[in-house]
Short mmCIF file of C-alpha atoms and ligand atoms in Angstrom, two decimals:
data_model
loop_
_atom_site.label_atom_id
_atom_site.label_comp_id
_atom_site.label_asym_id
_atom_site.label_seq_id
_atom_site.Cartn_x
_atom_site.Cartn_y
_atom_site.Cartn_z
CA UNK J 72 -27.87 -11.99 -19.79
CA UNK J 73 -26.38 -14.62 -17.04
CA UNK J 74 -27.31 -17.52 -19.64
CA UNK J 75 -25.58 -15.48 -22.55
CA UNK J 76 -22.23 -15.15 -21.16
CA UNK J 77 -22.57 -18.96 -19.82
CA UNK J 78 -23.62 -19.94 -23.30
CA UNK J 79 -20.64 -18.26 -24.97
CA UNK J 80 -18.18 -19.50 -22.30
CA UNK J 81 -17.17 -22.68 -24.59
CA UNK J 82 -13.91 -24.65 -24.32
CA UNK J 83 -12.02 -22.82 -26.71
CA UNK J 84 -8.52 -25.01 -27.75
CA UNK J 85 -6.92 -22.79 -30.68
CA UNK J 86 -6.58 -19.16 -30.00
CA UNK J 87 -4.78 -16.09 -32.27
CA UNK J 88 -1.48 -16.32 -30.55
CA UNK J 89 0.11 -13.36 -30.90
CA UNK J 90 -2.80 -11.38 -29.56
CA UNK J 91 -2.05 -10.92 -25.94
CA UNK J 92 -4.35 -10.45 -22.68
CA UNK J 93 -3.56 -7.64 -21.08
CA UNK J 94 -2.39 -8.60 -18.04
CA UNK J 95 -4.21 -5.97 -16.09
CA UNK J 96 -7.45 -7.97 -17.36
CA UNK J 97 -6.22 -10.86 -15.86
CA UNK J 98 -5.37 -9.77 -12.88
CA UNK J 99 -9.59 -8.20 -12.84
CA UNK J 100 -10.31 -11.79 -13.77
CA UNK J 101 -8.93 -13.04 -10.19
CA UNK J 102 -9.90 -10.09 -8.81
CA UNK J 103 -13.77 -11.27 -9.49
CA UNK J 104 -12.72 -14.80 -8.83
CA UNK J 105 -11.79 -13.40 -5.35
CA UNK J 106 -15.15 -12.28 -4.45
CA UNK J 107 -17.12 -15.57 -5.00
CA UNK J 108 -17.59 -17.97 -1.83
CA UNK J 109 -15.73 -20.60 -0.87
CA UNK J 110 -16.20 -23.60 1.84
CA UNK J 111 -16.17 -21.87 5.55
CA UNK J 112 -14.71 -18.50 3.80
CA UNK J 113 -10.89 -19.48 4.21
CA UNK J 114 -10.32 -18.56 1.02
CA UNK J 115 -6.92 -20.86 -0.05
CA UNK J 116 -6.69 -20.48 -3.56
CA UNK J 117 -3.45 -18.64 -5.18
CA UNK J 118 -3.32 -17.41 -8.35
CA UNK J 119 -0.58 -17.61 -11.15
CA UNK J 120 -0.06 -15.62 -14.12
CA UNK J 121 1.84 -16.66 -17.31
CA UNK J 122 1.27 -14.52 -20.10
CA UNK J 123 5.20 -13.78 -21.68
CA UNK J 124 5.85 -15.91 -24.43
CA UNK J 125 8.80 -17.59 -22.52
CA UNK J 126 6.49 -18.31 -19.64
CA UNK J 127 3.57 -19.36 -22.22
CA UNK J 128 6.11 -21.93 -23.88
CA UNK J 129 7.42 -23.38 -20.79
CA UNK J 130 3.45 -23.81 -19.61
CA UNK J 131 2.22 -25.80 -22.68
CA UNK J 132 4.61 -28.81 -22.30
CA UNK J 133 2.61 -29.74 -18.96
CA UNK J 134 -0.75 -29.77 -20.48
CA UNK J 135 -3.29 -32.45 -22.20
CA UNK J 136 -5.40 -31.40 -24.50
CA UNK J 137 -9.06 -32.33 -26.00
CA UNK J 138 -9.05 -36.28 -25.10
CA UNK J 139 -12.17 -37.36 -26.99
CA UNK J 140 -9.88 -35.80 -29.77
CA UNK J 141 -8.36 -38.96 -30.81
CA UNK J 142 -6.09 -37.50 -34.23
CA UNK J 143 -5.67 -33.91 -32.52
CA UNK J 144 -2.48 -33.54 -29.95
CA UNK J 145 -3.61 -29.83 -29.17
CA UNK J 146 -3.03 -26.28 -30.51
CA UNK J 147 0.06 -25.53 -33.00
CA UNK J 148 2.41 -23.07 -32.66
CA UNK J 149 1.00 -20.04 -33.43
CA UNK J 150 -2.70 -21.08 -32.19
CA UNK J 151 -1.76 -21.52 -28.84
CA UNK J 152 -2.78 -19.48 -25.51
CA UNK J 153 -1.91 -15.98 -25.25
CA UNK J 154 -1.74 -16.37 -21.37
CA UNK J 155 -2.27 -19.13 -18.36
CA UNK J 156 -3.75 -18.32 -15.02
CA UNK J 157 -3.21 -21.33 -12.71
CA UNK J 158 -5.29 -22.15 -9.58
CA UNK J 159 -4.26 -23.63 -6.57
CA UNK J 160 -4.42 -24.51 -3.17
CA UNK J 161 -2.25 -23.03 -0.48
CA UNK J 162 -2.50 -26.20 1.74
CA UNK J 163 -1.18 -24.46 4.74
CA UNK J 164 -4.78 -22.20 5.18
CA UNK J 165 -6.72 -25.27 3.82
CA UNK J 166 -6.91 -28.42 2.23
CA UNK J 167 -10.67 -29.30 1.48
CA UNK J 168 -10.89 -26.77 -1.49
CA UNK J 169 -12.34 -28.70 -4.21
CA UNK J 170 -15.77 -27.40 -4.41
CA UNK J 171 -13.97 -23.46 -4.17
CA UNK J 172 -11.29 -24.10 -7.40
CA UNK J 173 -14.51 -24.84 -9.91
CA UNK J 174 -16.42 -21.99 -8.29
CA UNK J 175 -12.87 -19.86 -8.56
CA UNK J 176 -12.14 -21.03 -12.14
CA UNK J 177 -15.49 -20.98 -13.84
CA UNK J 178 -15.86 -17.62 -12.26
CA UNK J 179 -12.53 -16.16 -14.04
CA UNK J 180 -13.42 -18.32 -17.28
CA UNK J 181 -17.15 -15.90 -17.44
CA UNK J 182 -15.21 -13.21 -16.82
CA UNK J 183 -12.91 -13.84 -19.62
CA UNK J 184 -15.50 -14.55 -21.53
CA UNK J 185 -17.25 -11.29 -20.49
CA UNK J 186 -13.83 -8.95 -22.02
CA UNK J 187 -13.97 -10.73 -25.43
CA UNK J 188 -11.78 -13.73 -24.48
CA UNK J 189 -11.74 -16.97 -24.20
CA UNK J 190 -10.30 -20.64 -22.96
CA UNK J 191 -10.07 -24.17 -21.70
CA UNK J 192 -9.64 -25.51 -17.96
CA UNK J 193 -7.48 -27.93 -17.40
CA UNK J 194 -7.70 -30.77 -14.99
CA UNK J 195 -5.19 -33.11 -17.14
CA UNK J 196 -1.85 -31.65 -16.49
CA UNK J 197 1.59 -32.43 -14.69
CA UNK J 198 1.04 -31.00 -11.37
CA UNK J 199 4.03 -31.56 -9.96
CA UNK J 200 6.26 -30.50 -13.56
CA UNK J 201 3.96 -27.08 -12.80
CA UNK J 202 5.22 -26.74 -9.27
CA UNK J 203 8.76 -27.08 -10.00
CA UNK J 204 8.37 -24.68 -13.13
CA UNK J 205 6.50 -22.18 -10.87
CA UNK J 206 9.36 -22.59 -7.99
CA UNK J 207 6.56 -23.51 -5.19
CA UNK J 208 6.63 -26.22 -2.93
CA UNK J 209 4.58 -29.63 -2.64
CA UNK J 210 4.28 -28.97 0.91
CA UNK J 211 2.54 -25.77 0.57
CA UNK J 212 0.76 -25.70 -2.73
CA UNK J 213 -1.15 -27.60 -4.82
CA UNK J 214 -1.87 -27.77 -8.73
CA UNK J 215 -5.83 -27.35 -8.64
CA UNK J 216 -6.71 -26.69 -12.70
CA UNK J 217 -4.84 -24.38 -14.94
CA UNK J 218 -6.97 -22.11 -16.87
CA UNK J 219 -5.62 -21.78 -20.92
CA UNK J 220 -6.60 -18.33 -22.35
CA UNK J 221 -6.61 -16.21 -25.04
CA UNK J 222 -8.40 -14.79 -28.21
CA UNK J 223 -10.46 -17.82 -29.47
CA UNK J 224 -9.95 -18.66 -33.05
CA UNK J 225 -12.15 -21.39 -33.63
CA UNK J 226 -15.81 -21.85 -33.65
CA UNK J 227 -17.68 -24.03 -30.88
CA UNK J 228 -21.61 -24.75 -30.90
CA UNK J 229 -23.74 -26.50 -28.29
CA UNK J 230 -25.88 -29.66 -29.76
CA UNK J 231 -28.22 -31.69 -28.47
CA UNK J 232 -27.09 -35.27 -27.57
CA UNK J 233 -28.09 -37.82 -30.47
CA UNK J 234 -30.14 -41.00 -29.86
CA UNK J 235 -26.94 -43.09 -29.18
CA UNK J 236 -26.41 -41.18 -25.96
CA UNK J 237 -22.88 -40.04 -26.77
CA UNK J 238 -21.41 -37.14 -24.56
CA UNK J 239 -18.16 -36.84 -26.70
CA UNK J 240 -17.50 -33.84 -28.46
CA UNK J 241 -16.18 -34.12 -32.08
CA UNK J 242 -15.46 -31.73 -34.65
CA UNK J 243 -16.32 -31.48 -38.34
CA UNK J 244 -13.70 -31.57 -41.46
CA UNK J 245 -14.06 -27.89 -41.05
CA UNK J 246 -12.24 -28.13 -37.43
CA UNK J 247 -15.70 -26.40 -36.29
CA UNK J 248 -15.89 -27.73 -32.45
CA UNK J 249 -19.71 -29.59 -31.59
CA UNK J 250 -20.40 -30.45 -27.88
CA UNK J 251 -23.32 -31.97 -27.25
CA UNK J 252 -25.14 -31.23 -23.66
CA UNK J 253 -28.27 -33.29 -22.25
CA UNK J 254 -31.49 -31.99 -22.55
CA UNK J 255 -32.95 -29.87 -19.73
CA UNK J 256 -35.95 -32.94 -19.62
CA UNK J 257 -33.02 -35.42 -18.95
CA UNK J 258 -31.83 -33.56 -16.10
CA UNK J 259 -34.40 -32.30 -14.18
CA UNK J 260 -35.91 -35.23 -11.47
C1 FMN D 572 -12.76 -29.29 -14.36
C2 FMN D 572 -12.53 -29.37 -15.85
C3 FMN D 572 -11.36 -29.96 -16.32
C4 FMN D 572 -11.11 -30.01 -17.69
N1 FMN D 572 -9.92 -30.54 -18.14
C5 FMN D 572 -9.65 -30.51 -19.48
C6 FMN D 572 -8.37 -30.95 -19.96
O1 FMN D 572 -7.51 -31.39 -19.20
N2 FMN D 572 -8.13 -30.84 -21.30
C7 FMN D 572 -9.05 -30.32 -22.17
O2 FMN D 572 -8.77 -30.23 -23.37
N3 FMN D 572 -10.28 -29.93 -21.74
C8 FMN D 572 -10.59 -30.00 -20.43
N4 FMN D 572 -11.81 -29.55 -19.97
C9 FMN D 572 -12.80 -29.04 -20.92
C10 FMN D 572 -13.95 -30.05 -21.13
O3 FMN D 572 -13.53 -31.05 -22.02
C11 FMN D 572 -15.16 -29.28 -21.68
O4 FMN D 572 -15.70 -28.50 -20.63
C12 FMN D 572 -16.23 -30.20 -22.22
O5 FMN D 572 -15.78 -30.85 -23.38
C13 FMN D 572 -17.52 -29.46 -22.56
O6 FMN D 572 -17.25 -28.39 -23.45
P1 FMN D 572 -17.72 -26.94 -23.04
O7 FMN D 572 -16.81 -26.47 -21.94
O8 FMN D 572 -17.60 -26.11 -24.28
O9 FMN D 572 -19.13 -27.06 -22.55
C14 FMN D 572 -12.08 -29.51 -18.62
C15 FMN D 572 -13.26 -28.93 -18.11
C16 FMN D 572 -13.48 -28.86 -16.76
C17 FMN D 572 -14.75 -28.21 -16.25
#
């Protein structure tokens, strides 16, 4: 069941726009987030939601999308995310959170996955744009990974890796998404 829901948890980069997330099911996604551990239980993360399409628009600017996708700047209008939860740190409870924001964010991601969603984590972003745009201060907050999310509209399968070794995802002239993951005899010592 466990390996299910982490087997359809893909990356998903091009969603049905104009279907929106409830944003009572987002806040249930942080609400699970919330109960997950984290290092010596201080618990700094913060949570942001943007799901209007003003707030939506003014996200996507800040965000890079799909580097190994060399001809592909990111979703269109009209394929873009329904909604954005942001993590990060509240640096005046703690700053050594880096091992708690994956924990936090793959956590929210399952359970997005889990209500018929979907989405993409995003490490490559303009931290500091966000902070301005979200009115918090340097001081006291950091950008840890903003979470892209919304009704996926594109398909995304799991292969293995080929002879040549190559971890970079592609997709075909269909736009149908391939990642390919190690084997588990590659990974296990
Ligand atoms: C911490 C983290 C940061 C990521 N940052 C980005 C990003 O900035 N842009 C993007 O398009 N994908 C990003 N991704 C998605 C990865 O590219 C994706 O996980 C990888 O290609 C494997 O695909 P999969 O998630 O379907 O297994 C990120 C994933 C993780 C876990």
């Amino acid at each position: 069941m466990l390996k299910e829901l982490v087997t359809g948890c893909r990356s998903y980069r091009r969603f049905y726009e104009d279907t929106p997330i409830p944003y009572e099911e987002l806040v249930d996604m942080i609400d699970t987030a919330r109960l997950t551990g984290c290092t010596a239980n201080c618990q700094p993360l913060k949570f942001k939601i943007l799901h209007t399409k003003e707030e939506c628009a003014s996200m996507f600017p800040n965000l890079t999308w799909a580097g190994a996708l060399k001809d592909w700047d990111g979703p269109e209008e009209g394929e873009r995310p329904s909604a954005y939860i942001v993590v990060l740190c509240d640096l005046r409870i703690a700053k050594n959170k880096q091992w708690d924001e994956g924990i936090a964010s793959q956590t929210i991601m399952l359970s997005a996955t889990e209500k018929g969603y979907g989405g993409c984590m995003i490490g490559s972003c303009r931290r500091s744009d966000i902070l301005t745009l979200l009115g918090l201060s340097p001081e006291e907050f950091s950008v840890s990974l903003v979470l892209a999310l919304g009704k996926p509209k594109e398909e995304v399968h799991l292969v293995p890796l080929g002879k040549e070794g190559n971890t970079a995802y592609y997709r075909d002239e269909n736009q149908v998404h391939y990642v390919p993951k190690r084997s588990l005899e590659d990974i296990l010592l």
